[in-house]
mmCIF file of C-alpha atoms in Angstrom:
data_model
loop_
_atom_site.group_PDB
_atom_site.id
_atom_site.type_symbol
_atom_site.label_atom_id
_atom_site.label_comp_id
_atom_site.label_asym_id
_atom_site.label_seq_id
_atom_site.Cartn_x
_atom_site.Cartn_y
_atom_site.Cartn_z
ATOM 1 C CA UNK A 1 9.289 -14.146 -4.826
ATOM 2 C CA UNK A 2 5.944 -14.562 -3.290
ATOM 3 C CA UNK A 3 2.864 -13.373 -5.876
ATOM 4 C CA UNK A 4 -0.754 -12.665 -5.390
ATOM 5 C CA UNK A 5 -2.783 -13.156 -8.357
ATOM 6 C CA UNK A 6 -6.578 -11.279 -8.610
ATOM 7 C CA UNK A 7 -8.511 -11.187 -11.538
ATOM 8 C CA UNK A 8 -8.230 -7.517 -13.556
ATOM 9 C CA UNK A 9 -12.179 -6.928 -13.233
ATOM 10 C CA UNK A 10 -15.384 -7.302 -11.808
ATOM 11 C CA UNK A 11 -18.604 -6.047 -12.562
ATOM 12 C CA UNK A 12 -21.567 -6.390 -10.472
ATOM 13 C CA UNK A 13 -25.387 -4.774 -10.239
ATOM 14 C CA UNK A 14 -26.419 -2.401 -7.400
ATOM 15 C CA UNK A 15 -28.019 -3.940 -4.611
ATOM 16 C CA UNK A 16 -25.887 -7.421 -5.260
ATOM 17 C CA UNK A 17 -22.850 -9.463 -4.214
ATOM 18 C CA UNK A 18 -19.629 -8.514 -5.893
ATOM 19 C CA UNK A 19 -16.526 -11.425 -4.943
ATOM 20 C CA UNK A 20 -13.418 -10.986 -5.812
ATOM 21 C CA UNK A 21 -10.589 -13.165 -5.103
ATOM 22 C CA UNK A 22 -6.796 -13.246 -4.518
ATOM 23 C CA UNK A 23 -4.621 -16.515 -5.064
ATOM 24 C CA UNK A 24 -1.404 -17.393 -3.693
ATOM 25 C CA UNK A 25 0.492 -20.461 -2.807
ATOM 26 C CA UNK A 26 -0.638 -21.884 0.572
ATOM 27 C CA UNK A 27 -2.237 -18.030 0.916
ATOM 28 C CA UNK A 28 -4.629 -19.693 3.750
ATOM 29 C CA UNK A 29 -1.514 -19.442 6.243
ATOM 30 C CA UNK A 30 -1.138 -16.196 5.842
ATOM 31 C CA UNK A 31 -3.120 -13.066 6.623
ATOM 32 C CA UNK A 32 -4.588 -11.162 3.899
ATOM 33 C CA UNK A 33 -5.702 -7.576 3.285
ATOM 34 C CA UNK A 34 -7.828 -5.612 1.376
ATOM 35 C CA UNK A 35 -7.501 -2.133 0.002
ATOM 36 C CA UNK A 36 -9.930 0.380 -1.570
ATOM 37 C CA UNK A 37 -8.503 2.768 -3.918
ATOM 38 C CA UNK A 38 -10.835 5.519 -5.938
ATOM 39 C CA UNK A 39 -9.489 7.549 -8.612
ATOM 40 C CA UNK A 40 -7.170 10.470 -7.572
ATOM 41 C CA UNK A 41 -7.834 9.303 -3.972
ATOM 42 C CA UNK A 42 -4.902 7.189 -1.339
ATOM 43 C CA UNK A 43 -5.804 3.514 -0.723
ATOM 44 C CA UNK A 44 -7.782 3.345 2.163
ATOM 45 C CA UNK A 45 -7.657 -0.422 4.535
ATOM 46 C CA UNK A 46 -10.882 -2.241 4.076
ATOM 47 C CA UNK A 47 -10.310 -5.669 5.545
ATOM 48 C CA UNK A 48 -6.718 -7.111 7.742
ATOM 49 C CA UNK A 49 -5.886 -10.146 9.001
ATOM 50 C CA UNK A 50 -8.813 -11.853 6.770
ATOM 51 C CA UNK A 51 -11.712 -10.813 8.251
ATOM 52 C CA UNK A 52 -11.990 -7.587 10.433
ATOM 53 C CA UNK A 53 -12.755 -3.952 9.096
ATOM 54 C CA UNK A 54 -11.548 -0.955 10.600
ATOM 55 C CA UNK A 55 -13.543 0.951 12.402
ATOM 56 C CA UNK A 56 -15.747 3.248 9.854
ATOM 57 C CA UNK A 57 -15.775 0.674 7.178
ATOM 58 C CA UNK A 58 -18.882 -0.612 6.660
ATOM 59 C CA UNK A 59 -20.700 -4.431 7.009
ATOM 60 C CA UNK A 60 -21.417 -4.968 3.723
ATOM 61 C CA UNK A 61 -17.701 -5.297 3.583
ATOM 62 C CA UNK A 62 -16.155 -8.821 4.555
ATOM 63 C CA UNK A 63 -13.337 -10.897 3.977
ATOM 64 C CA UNK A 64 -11.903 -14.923 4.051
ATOM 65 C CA UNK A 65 -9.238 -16.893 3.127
ATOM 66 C CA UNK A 66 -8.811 -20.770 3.241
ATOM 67 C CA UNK A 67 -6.002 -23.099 0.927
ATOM 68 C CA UNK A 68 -4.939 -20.828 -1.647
ATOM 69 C CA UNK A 69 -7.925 -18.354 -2.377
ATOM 70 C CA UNK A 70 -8.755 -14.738 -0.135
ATOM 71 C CA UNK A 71 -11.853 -13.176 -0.917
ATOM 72 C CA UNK A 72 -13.733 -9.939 -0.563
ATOM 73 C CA UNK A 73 -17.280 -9.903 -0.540
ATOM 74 C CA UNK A 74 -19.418 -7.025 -0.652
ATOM 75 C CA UNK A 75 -22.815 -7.010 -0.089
ATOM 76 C CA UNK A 76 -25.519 -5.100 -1.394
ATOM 77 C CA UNK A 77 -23.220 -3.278 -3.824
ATOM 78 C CA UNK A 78 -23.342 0.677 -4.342
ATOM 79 C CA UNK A 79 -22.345 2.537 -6.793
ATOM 80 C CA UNK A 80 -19.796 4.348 -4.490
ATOM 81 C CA UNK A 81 -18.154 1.029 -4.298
ATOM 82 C CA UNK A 82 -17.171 1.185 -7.492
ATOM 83 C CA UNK A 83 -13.326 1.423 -7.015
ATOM 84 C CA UNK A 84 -9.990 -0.496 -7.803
ATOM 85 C CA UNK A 85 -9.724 -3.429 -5.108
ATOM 86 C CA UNK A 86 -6.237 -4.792 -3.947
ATOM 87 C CA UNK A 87 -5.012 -7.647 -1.488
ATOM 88 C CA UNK A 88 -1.786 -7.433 0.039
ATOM 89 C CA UNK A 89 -0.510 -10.199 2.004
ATOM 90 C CA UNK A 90 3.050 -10.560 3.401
ATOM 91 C CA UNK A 91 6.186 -13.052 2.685
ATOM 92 C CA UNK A 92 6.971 -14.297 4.943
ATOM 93 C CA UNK A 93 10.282 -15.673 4.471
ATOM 94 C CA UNK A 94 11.599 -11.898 3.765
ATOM 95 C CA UNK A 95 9.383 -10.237 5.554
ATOM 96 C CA UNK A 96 8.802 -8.331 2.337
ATOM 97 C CA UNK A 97 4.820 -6.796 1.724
ATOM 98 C CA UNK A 98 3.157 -8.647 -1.647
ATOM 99 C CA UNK A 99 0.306 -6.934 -3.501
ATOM 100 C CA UNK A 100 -1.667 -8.189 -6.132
ATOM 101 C CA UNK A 101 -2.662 -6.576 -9.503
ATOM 102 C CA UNK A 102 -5.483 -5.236 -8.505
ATOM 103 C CA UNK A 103 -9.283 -5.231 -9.193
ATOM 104 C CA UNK A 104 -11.607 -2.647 -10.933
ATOM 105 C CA UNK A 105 -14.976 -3.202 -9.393
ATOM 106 C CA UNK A 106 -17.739 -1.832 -12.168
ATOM 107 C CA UNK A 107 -21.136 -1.521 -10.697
ATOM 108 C CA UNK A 108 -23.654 -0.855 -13.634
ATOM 109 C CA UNK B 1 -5.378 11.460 15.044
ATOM 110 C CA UNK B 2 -3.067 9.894 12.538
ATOM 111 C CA UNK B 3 -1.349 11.703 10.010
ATOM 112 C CA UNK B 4 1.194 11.037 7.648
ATOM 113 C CA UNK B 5 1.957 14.125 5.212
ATOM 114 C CA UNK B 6 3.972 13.704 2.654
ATOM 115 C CA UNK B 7 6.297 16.339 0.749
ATOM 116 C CA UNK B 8 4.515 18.425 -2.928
ATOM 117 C CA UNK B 9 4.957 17.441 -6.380
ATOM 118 C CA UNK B 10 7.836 17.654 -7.945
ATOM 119 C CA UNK B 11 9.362 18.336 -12.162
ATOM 120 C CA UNK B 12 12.847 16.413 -12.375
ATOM 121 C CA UNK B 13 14.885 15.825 -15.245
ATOM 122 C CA UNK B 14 16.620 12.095 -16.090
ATOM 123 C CA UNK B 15 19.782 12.010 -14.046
ATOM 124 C CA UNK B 16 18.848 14.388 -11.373
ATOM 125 C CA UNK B 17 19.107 13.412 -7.173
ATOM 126 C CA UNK B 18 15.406 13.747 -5.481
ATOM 127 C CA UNK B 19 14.265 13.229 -1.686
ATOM 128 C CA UNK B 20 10.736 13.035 -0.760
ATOM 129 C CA UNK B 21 9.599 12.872 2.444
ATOM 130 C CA UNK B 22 6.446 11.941 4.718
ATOM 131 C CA UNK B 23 5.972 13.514 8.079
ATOM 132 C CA UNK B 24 3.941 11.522 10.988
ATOM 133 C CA UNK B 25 2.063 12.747 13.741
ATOM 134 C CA UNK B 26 -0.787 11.725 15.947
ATOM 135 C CA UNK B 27 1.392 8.770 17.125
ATOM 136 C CA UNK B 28 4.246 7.429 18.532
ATOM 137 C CA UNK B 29 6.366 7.808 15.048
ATOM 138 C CA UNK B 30 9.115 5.226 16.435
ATOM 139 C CA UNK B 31 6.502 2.341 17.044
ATOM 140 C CA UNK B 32 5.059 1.500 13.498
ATOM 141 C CA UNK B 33 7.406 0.603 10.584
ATOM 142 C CA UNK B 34 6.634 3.322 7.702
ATOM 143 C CA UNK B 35 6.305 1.624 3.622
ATOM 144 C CA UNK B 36 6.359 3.316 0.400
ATOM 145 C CA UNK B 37 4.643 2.505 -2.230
ATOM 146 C CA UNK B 38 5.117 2.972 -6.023
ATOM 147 C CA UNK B 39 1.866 3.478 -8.630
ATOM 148 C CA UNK B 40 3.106 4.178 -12.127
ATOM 149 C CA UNK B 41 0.095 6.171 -14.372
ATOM 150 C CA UNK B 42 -2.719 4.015 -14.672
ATOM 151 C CA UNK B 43 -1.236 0.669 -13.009
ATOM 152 C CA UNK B 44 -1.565 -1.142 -9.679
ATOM 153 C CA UNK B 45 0.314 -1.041 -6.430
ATOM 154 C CA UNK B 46 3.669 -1.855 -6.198
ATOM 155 C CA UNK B 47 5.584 -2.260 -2.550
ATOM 156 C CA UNK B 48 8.923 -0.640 -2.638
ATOM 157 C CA UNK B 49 10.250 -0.737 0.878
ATOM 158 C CA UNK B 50 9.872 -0.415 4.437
ATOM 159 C CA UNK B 51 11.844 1.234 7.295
ATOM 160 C CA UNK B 52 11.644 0.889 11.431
ATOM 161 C CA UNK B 53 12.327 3.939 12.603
ATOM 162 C CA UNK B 54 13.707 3.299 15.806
ATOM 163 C CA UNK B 55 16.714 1.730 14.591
ATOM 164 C CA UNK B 56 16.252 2.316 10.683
ATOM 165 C CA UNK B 57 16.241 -1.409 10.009
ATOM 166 C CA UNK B 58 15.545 -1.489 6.392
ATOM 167 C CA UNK B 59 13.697 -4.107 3.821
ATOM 168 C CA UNK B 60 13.905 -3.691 0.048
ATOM 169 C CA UNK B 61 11.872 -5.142 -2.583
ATOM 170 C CA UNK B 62 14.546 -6.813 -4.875
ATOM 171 C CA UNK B 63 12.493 -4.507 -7.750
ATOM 172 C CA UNK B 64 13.664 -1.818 -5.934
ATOM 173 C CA UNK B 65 17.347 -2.608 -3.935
ATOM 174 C CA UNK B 66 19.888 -0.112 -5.506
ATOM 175 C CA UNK B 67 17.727 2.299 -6.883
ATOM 176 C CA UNK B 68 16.384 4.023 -4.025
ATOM 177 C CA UNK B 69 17.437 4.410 -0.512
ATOM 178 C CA UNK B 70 15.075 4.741 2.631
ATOM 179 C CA UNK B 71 15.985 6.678 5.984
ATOM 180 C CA UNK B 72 14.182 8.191 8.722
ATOM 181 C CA UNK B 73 14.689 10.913 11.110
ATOM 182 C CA UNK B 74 13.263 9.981 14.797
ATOM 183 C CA UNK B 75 13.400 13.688 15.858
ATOM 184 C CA UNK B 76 11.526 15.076 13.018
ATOM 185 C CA UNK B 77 9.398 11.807 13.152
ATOM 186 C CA UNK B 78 9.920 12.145 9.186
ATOM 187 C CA UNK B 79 10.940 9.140 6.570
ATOM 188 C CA UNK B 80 12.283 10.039 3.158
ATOM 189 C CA UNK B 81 12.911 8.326 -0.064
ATOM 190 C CA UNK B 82 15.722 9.457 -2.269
ATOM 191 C CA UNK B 83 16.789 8.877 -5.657
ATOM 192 C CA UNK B 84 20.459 9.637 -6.928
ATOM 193 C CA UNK B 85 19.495 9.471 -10.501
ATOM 194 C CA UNK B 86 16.054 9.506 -11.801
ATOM 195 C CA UNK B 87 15.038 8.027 -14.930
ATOM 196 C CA UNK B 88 11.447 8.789 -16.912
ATOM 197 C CA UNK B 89 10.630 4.924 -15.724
ATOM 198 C CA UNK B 90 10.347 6.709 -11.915
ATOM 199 C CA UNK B 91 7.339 8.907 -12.986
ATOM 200 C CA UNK B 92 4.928 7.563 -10.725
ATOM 201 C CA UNK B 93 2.512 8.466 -7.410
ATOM 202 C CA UNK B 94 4.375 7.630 -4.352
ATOM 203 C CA UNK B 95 2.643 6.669 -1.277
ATOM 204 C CA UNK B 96 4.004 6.262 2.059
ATOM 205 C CA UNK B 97 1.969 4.193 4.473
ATOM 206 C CA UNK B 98 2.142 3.303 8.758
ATOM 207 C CA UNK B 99 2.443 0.183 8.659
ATOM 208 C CA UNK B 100 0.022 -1.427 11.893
ATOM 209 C CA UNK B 101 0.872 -3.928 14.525
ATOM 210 C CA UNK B 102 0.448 -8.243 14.080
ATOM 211 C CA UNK B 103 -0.203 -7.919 10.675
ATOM 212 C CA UNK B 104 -3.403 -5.347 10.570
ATOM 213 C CA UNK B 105 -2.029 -4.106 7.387
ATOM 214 C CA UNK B 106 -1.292 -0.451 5.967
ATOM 215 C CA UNK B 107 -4.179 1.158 7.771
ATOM 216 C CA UNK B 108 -2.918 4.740 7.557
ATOM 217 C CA UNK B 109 -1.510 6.389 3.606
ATOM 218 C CA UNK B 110 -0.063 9.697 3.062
ATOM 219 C CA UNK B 111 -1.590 11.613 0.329
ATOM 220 C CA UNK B 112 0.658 10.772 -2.505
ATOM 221 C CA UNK B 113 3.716 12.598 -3.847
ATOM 222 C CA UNK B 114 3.525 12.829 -7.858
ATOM 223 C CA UNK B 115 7.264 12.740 -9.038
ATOM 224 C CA UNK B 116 7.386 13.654 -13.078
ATOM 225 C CA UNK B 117 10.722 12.899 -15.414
ATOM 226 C CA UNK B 118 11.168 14.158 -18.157
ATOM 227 C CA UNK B 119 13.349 16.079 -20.191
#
C-alpha cells in the first residue's frame, strides 16, 4: 500500500518560515493535500491539489510538490499556527485516501 | 452552507454492536463521496473508508475491511459507520469528512464522534 512519510516535528520562530515535507514514491504525479488540525478541534483543508487554499485560508500558507517530496510552507509564522500538520494524497491504483503521520508545528 | 453533523459520544463495552452516523446538509448530499476517519488518543489520522452515496459504492482501507461496515441513506442524506463487535482497540475520535470534486481534498469534517470501550 501506498505511504506518505512526514517528519514527527517542526519547530520554527514567530515571524519565520516553517517547511515541512511529505515523501512518497513518484508523489510529484499525484496531488497532495494539507490539513491543519489544533487540539480538541476537526482538521480543517489548508492546501489541495498542491498549491491552492480554500477560500479563508490565509497567504502565508502555500504548498508544492515535484519527484517525490510535497511541501508546506508557511510564512511569517504565528503562534496560532502552531498545530499538528498532515498531507493526504490519494492511491491511485485503489482509489484508496493515504495520510501521513503527521507534523507538530512548535512555534517558540 | 456546508454541514456535516455527526451523531454524540458514546460508552460501549467489548463485544457490543454500535452505529454512528453523520448528517449532511447545505449540499447536494448524493454528489460528494462522504470518508471516515479514525484518530486513536494522541495519534495521527488514519483513513478508514469512503462511500458514494448515490449508489453506495464502497472503498475500504485493507486496515479496516471486515471490521466495520459503511452505508448511507440518500433520503435522510445521512452516512453511518457500524461496528458488530467493538473491541477497547476502537476507542478513538471518528471523523467523517465530504469528500470534494477532482481531487480538492476533504474540505468539509464533521465534528468528531468520541467512541470509548471499555469494560
Amino acid at each position: 500500500s501506498y505511504e506518505l512519510t512526514q517528519p514527527p516535528s517542526v519547530s520554527v520562530s514567530p515571524g519565520q518560515t516553517a517547511s515541512i515535507t511529505c515523501s512518497g514514491s513518484k508523489l510529484g504525479d499525484k496531488y497532495v493535500c494539507w490539513y491543519q488540525q489544533k487540539p480538541g478541534q476537526s482538521p480543517v483543508l489548508v492546501i489541495f491539489q498542491d498549491t491552492k487554499r480554500p477560500s479563508g485560508i490565509p497567504e502565508r500558507f502555500s504548498g508544492s510538490n515535484s519527484g517525490n517530496t510535497a511541501t508546506l510552507t508557511i510564512s511569517g509564522t504565528q503562534a496560532m499556527d502552531e498545530a499538528d500538520y498532515y498531507c493526504q494524497a490519494w492511491d491511485s491504483s485503489t482509489s484508496h485516501v493515504v495520510f501521513g503521520g503527521g507534523t507538530k508545528l512548535t512555534v517558540l | 452552507e456546508v454541514q456535516l453533523v455527526q451523531s454524540g459520544a458514546e460508552v460501549k463495552k467489548p463485544g457490543e454492536s454500535l452505529r454512528i452516523s453523520c448528517k449532511g446538509s447545505g449540499y447536494i448530499f448524493t454528489n460528494y463521496w462522504i470518508n471516515w476517519v479514525r484518530q486513536m488518543p494522541g495519534k495521527g489520522l488514519e483513513w478508514m473508508v469512503r462511500i458514494d452515496p448515490s449508489d453506495s459504492y464502497t472503498n475500504y482501507s485493507p486496515s479496516f475491511q471486515g471490521h466495520v461496515t459503511i452505508s448511507a441513506d440518500k433520503s435522510l442524506a445521512t452516512a453511518y459507520l457500524q461496528w458488530s463487535s467493538l473491541t477497547a482497540s476502537d476507542t478513538a475520535m471518528y471523523y467523517c469528512a465530504r469528500e470534494g470534486p477532482d481531487s480538492r481534498g476533504l474540505p468539509d469534517w464533521g465534528q468528531g464522534t468520541l467512541v470509548t470501550v471499555s469494560s
